[in-house]
Short mmCIF file of C-alpha atoms (C1' of nucleotides) in Angstrom, two decimals:
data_model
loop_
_atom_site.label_atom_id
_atom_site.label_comp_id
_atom_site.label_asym_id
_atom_site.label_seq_id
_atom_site.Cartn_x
_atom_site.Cartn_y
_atom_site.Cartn_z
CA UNK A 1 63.30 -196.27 192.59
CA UNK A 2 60.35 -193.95 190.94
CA UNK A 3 61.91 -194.24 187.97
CA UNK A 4 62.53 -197.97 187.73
CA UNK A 5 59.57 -198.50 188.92
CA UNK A 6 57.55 -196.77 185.93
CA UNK A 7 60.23 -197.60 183.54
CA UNK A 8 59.05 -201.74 184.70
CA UNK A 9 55.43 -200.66 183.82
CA UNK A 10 56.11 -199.28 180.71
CA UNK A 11 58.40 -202.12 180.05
CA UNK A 12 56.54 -204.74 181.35
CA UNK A 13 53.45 -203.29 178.64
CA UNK A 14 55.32 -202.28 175.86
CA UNK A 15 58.75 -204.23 175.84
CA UNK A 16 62.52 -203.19 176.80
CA UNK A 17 63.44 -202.55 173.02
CA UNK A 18 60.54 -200.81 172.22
CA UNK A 19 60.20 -197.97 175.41
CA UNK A 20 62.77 -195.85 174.55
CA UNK A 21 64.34 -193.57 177.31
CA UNK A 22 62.53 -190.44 175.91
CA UNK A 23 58.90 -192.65 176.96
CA UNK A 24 60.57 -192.90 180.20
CA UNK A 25 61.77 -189.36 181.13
CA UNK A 26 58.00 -188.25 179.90
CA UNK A 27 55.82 -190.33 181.80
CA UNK A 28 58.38 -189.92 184.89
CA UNK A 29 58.51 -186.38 184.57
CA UNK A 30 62.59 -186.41 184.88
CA UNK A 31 64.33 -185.25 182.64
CA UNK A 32 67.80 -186.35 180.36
CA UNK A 33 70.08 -184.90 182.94
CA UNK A 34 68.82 -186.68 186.09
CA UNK A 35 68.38 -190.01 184.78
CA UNK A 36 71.85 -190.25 183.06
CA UNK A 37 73.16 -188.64 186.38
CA UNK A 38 71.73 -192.24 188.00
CA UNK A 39 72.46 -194.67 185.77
CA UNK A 40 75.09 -194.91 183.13
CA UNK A 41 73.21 -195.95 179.93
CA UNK A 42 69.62 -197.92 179.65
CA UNK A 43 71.00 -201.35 180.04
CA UNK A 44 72.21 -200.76 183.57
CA UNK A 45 68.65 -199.47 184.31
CA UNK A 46 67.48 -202.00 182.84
CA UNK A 47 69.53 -204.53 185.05
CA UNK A 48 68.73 -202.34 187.91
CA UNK A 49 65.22 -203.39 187.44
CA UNK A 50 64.89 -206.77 187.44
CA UNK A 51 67.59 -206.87 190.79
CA UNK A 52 65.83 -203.62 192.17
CA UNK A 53 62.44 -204.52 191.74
CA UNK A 54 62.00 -207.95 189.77
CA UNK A 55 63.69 -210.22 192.25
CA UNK A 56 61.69 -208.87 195.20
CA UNK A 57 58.66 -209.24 193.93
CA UNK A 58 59.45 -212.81 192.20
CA UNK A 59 61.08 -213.70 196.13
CA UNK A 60 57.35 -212.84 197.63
CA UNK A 61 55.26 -214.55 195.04
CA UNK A 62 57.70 -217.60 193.78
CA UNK A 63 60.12 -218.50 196.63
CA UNK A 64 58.59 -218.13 199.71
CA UNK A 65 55.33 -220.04 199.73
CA UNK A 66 57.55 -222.97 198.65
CA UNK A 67 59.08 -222.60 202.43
CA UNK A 68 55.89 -223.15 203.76
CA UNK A 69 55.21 -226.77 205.98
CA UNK A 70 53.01 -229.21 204.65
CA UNK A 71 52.26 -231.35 201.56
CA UNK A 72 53.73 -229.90 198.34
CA UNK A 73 51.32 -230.81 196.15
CA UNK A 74 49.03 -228.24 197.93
CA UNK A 75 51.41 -226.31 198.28
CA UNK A 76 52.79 -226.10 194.54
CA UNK A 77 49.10 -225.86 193.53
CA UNK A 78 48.63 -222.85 195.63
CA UNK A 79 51.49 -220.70 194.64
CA UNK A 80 50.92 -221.08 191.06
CA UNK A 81 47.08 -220.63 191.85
CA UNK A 82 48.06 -217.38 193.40
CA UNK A 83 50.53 -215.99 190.87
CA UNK A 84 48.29 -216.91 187.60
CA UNK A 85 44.68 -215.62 189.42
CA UNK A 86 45.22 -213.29 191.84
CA UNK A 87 48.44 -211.48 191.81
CA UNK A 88 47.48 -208.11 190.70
CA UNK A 89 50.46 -206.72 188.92
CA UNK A 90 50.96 -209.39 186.56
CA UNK A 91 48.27 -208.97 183.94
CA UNK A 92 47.70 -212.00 181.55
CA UNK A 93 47.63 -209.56 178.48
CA UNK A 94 51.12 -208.49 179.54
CA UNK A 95 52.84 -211.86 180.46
CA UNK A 96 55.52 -212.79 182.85
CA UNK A 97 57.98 -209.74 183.20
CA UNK A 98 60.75 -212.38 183.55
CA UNK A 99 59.93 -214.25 180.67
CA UNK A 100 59.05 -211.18 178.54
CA UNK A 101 62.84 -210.06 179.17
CA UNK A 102 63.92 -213.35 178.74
CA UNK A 103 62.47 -213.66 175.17
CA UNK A 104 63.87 -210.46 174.07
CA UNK A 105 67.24 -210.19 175.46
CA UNK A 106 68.85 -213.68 174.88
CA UNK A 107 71.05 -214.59 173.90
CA UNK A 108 72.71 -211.42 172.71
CA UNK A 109 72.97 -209.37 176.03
CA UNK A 110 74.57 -211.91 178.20
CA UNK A 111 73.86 -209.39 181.38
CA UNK A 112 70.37 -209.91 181.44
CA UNK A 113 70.27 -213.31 180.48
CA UNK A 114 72.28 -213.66 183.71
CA UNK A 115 70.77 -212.33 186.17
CA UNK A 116 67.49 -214.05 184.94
CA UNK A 117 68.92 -217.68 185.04
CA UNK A 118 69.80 -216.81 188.84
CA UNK A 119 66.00 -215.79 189.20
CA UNK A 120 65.25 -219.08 187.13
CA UNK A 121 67.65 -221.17 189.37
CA UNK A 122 66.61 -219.71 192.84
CA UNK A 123 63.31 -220.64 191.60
CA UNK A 124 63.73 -224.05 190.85
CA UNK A 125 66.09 -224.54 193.67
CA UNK A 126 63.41 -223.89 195.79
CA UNK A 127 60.76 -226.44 193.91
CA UNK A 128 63.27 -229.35 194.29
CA UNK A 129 63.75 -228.55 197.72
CA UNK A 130 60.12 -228.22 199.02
CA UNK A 131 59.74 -231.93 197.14
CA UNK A 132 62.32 -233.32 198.66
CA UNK A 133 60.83 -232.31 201.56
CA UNK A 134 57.86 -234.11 200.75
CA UNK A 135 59.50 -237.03 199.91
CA UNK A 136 61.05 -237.43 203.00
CA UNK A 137 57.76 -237.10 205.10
CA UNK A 138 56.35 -239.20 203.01
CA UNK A 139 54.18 -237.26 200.91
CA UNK A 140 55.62 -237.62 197.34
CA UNK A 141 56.63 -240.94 196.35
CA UNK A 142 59.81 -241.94 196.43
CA UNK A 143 60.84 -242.44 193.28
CA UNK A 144 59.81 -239.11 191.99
CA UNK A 145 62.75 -237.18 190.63
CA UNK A 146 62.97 -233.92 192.19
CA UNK A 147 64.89 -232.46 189.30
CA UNK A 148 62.55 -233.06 186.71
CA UNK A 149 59.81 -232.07 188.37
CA UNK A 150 60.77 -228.81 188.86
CA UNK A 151 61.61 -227.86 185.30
CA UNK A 152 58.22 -229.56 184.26
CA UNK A 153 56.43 -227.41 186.62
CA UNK A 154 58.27 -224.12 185.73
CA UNK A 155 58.29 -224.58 181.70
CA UNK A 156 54.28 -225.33 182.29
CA UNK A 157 54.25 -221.69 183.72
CA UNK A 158 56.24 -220.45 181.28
CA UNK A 159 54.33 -221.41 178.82
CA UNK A 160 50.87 -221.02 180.34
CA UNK A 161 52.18 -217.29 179.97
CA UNK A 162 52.82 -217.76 176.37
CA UNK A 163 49.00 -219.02 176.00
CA UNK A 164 47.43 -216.53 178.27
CA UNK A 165 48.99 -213.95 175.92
CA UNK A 166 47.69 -215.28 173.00
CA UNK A 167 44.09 -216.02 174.35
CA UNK A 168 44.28 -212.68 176.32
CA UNK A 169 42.23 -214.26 178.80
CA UNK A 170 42.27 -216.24 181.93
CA UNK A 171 40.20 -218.44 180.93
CA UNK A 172 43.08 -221.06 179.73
CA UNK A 173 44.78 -220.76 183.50
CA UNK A 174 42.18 -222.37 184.50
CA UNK A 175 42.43 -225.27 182.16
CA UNK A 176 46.27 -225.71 182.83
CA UNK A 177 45.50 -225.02 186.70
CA UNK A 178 43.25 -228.30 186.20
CA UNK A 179 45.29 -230.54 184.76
CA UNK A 180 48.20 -229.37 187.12
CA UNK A 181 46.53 -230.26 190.20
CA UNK A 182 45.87 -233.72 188.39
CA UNK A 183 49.57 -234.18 187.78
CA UNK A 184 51.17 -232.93 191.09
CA UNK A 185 48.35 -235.85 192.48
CA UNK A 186 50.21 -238.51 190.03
CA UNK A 187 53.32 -238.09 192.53
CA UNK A 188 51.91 -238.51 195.85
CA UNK B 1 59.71 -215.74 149.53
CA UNK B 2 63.65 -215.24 148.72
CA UNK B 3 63.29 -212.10 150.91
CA UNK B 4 60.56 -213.66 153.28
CA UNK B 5 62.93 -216.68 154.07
CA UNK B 6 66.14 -214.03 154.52
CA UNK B 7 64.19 -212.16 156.67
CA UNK B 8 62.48 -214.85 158.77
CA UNK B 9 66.30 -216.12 159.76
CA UNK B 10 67.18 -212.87 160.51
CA UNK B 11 64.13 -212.13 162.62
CA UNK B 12 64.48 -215.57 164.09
CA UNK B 13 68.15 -214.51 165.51
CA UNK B 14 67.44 -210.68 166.25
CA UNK B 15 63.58 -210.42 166.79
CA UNK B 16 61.17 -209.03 165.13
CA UNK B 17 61.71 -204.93 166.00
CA UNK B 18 65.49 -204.85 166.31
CA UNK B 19 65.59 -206.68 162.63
CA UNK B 20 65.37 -203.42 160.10
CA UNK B 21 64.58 -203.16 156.70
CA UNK B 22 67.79 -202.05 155.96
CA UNK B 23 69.23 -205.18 157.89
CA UNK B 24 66.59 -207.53 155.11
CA UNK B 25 67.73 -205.51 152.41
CA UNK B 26 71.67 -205.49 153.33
CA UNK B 27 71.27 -209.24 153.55
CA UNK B 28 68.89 -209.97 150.59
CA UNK B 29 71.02 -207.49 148.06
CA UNK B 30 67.56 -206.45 147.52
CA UNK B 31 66.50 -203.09 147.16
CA UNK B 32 63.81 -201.22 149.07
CA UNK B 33 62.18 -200.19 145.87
CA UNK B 34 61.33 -203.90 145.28
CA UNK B 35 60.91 -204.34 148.66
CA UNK B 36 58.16 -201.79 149.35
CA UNK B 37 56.60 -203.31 145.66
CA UNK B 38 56.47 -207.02 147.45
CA UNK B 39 55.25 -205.61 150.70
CA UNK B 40 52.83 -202.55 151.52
CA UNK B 41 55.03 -201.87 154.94
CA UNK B 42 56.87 -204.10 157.64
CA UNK B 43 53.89 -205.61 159.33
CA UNK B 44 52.62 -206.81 156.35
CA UNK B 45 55.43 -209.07 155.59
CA UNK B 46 55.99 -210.00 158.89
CA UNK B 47 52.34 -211.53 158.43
CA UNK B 48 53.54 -212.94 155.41
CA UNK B 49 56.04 -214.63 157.14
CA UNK B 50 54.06 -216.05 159.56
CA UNK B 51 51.85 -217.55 156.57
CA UNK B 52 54.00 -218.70 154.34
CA UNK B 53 56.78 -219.98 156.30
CA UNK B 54 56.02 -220.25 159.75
CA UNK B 55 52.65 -222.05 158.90
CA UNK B 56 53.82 -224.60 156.47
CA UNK B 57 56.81 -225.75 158.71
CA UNK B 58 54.74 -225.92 161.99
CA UNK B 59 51.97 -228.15 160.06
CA UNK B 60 55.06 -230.54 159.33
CA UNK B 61 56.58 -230.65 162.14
CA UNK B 62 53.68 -230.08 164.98
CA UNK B 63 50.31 -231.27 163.26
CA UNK B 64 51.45 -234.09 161.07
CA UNK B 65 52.72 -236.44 163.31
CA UNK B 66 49.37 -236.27 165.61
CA UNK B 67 47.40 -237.67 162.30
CA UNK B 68 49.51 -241.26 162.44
CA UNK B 69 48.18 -243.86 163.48
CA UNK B 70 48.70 -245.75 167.48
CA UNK B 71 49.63 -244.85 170.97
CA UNK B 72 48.85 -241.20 171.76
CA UNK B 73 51.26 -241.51 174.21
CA UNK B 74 54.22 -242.52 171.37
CA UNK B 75 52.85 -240.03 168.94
CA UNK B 76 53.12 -236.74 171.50
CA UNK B 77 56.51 -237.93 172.58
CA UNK B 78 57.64 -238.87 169.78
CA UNK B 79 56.62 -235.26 168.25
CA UNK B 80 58.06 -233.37 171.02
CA UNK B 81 61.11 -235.15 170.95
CA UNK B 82 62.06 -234.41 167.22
CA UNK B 83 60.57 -231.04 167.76
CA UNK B 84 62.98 -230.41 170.92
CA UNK B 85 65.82 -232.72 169.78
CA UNK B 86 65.98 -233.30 165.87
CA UNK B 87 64.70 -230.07 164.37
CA UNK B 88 67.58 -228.48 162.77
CA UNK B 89 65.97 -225.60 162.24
CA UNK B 90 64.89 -224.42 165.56
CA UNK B 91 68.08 -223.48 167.84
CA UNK B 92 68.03 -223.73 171.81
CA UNK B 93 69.45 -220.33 171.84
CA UNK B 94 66.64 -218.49 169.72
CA UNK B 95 63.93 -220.60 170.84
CA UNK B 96 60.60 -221.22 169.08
CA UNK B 97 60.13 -219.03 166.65
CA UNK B 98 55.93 -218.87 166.87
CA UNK B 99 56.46 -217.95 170.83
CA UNK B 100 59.22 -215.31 169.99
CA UNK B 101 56.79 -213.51 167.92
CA UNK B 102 53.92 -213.83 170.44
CA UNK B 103 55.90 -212.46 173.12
CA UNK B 104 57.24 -209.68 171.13
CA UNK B 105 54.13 -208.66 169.63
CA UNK B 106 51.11 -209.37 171.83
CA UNK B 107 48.94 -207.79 172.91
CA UNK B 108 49.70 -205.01 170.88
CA UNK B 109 49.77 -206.47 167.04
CA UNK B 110 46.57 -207.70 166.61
CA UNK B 111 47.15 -208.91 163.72
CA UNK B 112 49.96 -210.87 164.42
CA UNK B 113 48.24 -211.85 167.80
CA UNK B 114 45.34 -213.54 165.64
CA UNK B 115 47.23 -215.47 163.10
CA UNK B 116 49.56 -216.89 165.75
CA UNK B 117 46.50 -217.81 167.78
CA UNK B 118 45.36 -219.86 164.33
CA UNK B 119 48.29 -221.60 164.42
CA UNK B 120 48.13 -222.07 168.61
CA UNK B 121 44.64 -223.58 168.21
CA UNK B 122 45.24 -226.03 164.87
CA UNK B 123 48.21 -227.59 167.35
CA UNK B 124 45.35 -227.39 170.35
CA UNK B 125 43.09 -229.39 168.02
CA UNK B 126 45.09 -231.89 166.38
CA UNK B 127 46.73 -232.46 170.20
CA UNK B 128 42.90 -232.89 171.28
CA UNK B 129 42.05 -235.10 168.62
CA UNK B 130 44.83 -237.58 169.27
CA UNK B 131 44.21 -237.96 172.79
CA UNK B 132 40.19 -238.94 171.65
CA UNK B 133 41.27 -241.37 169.21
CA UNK B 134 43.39 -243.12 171.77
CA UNK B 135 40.76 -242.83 174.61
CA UNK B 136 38.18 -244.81 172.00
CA UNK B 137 41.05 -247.15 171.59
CA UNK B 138 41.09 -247.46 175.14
CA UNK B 139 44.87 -246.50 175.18
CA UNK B 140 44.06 -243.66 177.30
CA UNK B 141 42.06 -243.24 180.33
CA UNK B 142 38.38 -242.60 179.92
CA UNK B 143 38.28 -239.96 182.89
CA UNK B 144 41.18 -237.84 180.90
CA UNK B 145 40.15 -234.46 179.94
CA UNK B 146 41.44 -233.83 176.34
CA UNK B 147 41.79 -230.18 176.26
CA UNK B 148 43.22 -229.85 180.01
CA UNK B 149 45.99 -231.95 177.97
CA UNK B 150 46.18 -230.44 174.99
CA UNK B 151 46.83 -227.12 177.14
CA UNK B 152 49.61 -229.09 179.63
CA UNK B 153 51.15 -230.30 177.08
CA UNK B 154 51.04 -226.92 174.93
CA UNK B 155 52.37 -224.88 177.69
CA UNK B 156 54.83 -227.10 178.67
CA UNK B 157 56.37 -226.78 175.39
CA UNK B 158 56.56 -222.95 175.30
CA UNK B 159 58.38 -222.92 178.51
CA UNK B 160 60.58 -225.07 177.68
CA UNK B 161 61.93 -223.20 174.77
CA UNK B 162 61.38 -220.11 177.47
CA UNK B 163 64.38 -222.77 179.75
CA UNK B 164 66.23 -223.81 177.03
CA UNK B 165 67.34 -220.17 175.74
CA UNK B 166 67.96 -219.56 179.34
CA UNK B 167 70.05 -222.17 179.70
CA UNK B 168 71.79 -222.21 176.08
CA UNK B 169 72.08 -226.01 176.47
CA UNK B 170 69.30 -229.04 175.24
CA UNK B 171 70.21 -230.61 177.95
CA UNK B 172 66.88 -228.85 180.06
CA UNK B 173 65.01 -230.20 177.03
CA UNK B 174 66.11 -234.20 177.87
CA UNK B 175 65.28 -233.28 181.49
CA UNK B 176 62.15 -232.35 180.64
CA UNK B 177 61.48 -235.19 178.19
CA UNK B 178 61.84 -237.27 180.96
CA UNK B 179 59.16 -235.81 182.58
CA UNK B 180 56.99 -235.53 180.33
CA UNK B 181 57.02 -238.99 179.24
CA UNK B 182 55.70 -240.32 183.15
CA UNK B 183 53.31 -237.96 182.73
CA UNK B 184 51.96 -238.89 179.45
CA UNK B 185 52.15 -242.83 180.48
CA UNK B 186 49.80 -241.56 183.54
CA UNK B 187 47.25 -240.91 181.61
CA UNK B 188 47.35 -244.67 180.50
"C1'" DA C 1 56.08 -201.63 117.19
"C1'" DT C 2 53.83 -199.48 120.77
"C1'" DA C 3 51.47 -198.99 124.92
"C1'" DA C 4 50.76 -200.50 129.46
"C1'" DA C 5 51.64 -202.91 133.33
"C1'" DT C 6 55.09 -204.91 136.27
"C1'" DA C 7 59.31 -204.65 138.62
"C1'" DG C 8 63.29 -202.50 140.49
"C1'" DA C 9 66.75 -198.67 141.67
"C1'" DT C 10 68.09 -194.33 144.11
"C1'" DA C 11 67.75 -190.46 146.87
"C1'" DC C 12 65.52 -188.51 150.28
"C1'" DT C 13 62.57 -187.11 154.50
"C1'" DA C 14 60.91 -186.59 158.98
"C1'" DA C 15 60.84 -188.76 163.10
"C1'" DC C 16 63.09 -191.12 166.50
"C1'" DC C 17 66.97 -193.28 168.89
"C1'" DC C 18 70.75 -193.26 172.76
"C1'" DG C 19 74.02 -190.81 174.74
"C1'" DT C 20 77.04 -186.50 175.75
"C1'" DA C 21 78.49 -181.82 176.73
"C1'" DT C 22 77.48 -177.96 179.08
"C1'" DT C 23 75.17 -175.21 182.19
"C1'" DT C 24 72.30 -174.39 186.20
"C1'" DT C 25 70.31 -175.43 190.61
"C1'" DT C 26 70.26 -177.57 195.00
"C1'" DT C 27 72.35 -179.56 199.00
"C1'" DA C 28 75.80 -180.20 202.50
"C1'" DA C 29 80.28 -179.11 205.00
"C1'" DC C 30 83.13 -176.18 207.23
"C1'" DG D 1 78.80 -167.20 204.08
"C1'" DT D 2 81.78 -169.47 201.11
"C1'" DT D 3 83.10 -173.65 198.78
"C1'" DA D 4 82.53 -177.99 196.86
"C1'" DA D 5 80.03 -181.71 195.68
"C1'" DA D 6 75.68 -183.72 194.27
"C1'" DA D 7 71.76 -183.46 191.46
"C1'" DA D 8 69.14 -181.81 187.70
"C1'" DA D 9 68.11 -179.18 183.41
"C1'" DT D 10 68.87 -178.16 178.42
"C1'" DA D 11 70.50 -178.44 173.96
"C1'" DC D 12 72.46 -181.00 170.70
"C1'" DG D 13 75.08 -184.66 167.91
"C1'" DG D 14 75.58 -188.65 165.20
"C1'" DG D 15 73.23 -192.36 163.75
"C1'" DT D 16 69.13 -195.29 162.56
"C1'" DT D 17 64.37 -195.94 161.55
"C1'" DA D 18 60.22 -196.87 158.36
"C1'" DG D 19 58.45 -195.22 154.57
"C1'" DT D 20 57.96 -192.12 150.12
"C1'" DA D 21 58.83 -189.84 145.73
"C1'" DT D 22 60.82 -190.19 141.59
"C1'" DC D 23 62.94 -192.25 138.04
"C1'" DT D 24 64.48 -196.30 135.16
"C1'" DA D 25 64.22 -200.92 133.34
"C1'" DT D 26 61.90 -205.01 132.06
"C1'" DT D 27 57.99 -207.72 130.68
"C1'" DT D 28 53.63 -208.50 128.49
"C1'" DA D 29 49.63 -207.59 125.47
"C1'" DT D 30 47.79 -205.85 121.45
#
DNA sequence: ATAAATAGATACTAACCCGTATTTTTTAAC
DNA sequence: GTTAAAAAATACGGGTTAGTATCTATTTAT
């Protein structure tokens, strides 16, 4: 676990392709021996990280607040309020970490592409499922599509991501954040 | 731009770093005598790429069809949906080429970073300038905020190519079209 | 025709890459 | 205390990388 977790944070600055295992074993301080002796070749530490340590942290931040009672719109607004303004590990120079391996890795290794879509799918699972909620207590209206809604929402944060990069500020969250909160209103 | 084009399709499939000059050359039959007499180093045409390819094609494809006449609301679907759905030059699998590079290369290329950024905010603008046109045409909403838009609609796009390579399959694209039409005709 | 600038070809380097083979140390079992 | 397994250390191999040095060929200008 020490050394996925500072291979992620060299990863998550610097890319998977372009931290070698050499950056790794010197910022670790383990050497060739002990980190083939744990994990077969970079790949598999590679998948190790986003099941070891991405899908925890993307659980905590992305699923659970969707469990939460209460109206979704609030509740949608204040999850992705909390992951684009105050969650500390994810920096907007840096990106998402899920989206960052995303871009790199597909579609040539299928292994990581994977495992992200099941992050991608748990996550919009849970988005249909907290509206539907809300439709049935009659918060959202009825003929809101559940579906759709969820992939709106999660390609806006995907994107948002893509933007924050590019302004390297988080200055443009609070723009989309904005216009969010005026859209989730459009389905009540 | 024989070796520029070669290069951007190769790029486009492999990324940026994984995509070596020996790759361009193998492909191009070009040698890396004339290669290094084009181009100073890598970065430099990669920069080149961006300008003479990548900025030409977006203008067509991204900023042109905000500049026609009518219904913002047509003219952004409309755009998004041959961007998305007719474009036979941008693949679900590889994504959008612009938001490949930005993800591979910021924060750490500046360069890069700033010319993709020019092309970012000439979208921003013409997206901004459509919706102000239709809002003195009274086709849009007075109380709608042009750049909270212009920023929705921007990142919505980027993580929607994030879905779609994902996925492997347009069909997260027509879900999302969907979507983003009702929320266009909202702003009615 | 000659000189100069442009363009292209080839061979090479030095650094880096991932992964392996081999050896050494540490831990645990009996 | 001996043995065996687990864990870690070291050195190296085969291949790839971006970029350079050097040489040759082709235009262009005078």
């Amino acid at each position: 676990m020490g050394i996925l977790q500072k291979a992620f944070e060299l990863i998550y600055v610097k890319g998977y392709q372009t931290t070698s295992i050499d950056d790794i074993l010197a910022t670790t301080q383990v050497t060739k021996g002990a980190f083939y002796y744990h994990f077969r070749n970079k790949d598999e530490m590679g998948i190790a990280i986003i099941n070891e340590l991405l899908k925890p942290g993307f659980a905590a931040a992305f699923i659970e607040p969707l469990h939460t009672e209460g109206d979704p719109v609030k509740i949608i607004y204040d999850m992705m309020y909390a992951i684009l303004m105050k969650n500390e590990l994810l920096k907007v120079e840096y990106g998402c970490p899920a989206a960052n391996f995303t871009q790199e890795m597909a579609p040539w290794h299928s292994d990581f592409t994977r495992v992200l879509n099941e992050l991608s799918q748990e996550w919009k699972n849970a988005i249909i499922h907290c509206i539907r909620k809300g439709k049935k207590a009659g918060r959202i209206r009825a003929d809101v599509k559940s579906e759709q809604v969820a992939v709106f929402i999660m390609s806006g944060y995907w994107g948002i991501r893509n933007m924050g990069k590019l302004n390297n500020s988080r200055s443009v969250y609070l723009i989309y954040l904005k216009q969010l909160k005026d859209y989730l209103h459009t389905l009540q």
